[in-house]
Amino acid sequence: MKTMRFFIWMFGFVSLSLSAFSQTSRAYLLQEADEYFKAGRYWDAFFRYRECAKLPEFESESKISEQVTNSSHAMYLTQKFKDYNAMRKYEPAKTNLIELISMNPNDPNRGELPKITLAQGAELQRLAWRQNTPQATADMLKRAIMFYHQAIREGLMDESIAVTIKQCEASIKDTGVPDNAPIMASDPAQNSKTTVTSAQSLAPVASPRKASATPPTVIILPSEQGSSTTKEN
């Protein structure tokens, strides 16, 4: 009898131990998924969260289903950011990256944000000298300076940025435009296109000629040589 009780006690103890071990192991799966997401390994995080969502002890965890969706969306944002950045479409690249960082502040691509801002400033500085007027050139250089300062605020520590800003300021003086003059055009190319469109819309357009409802009158005039000619009114 004592032997039977001992075996029953041992069986219960082993069952509880296995259950506790199983729960500990499954809790580790969720922790692992969180670490994957934090490290930007969204593919691994997606499948680990989905695996956890199938376990009974996590059925009440709404966070897991949300993280399955977040992991999928983070993969999408990462790919869009990389594609736009490779094509040098900096504005949409930055938009996707900012949304990605808002989901995961530890995303490994977060350091690319000030670099994109720096590239935006460099592009404006390069295009400034292609403008048709000194005002447009100065405006674009001022916008480039704004991007350079923003890159510094975003955490980019590079001594060459200060040198570049001074070069832009010197170039603005060369244009002869006062430093305190307001920026007239945020996008000279777009404004130029708008001006052309407006001019075209204001240009007079000839209306199509309408056919007369009254038929023309034909007059037969006598000719000196006996022949006749016709004349239309």
PDB file of C-alpha atoms in Angstrom, residues 6 14 35-36 49 51-53 58-59 64 76 83 89 95 106-107 136 138 153 163 165 167 175-177 180 201 233:
ATOM      1  CA  PHE A   6       4.771   6.394  -3.267  1.00  0.00           C
ATOM      2  CA  VAL A  14       6.828  14.299 -12.253  1.00  0.00           C
ATOM      3  CA  GLU A  35      14.050  39.486 -29.179  1.00  0.00           C
ATOM      4  CA  TYR A  36      13.766  38.713 -32.883  1.00  0.00           C
ATOM      5  CA  TYR A  49       4.742  34.807 -32.823  1.00  0.00           C
ATOM      6  CA  GLU A  51       3.742  29.586 -33.328  1.00  0.00           C
ATOM      7  CA  CYS A  52       3.008  31.103 -29.922  1.00  0.00           C
ATOM      8  CA  ALA A  53      -0.493  32.107 -31.037  1.00  0.00           C
ATOM      9  CA  PHE A  58      -1.229  32.279 -24.971  1.00  0.00           C
ATOM     10  CA  GLU A  59      -4.824  32.371 -26.204  1.00  0.00           C
ATOM     11  CA  ILE A  64       0.756  38.032 -29.826  1.00  0.00           C
ATOM     12  CA  TYR A  76       6.910  45.385 -45.814  1.00  0.00           C
ATOM     13  CA  ASP A  83      13.853  49.960 -52.508  1.00  0.00           C
ATOM     14  CA  LYS A  89      13.780  58.559 -53.738  1.00  0.00           C
ATOM     15  CA  THR A  95       8.490  58.074 -44.671  1.00  0.00           C
ATOM     16  CA  ASN A 106      15.614  49.525 -31.959  1.00  0.00           C
ATOM     17  CA  ASP A 107      15.362  48.775 -35.675  1.00  0.00           C
ATOM     18  CA  ALA A 136      15.789  80.269 -57.053  1.00  0.00           C
ATOM     19  CA  ALA A 138      19.509  81.008 -53.089  1.00  0.00           C
ATOM     20  CA  ARG A 153      19.526  67.118 -34.864  1.00  0.00           C
ATOM     21  CA  VAL A 163      31.984  73.018 -43.565  1.00  0.00           C
ATOM     22  CA  ILE A 165      26.860  74.668 -44.393  1.00  0.00           C
ATOM     23  CA  GLN A 167      29.952  76.715 -48.284  1.00  0.00           C
ATOM     24  CA  THR A 175      23.987  85.161 -55.669  1.00  0.00           C
ATOM     25  CA  GLY A 176      23.441  88.669 -54.311  1.00  0.00           C
ATOM     26  CA  VAL A 177      20.171  87.659 -52.654  1.00  0.00           C
ATOM     27  CA  ASN A 180      16.892  87.527 -44.755  1.00  0.00           C
ATOM     28  CA  SER A 201      -4.781  78.106 -69.676  1.00  0.00           C
ATOM     29  CA  ASN A 233     -21.009  86.480-100.883  1.00  0.00           C
TER      30      ASN A 233
END
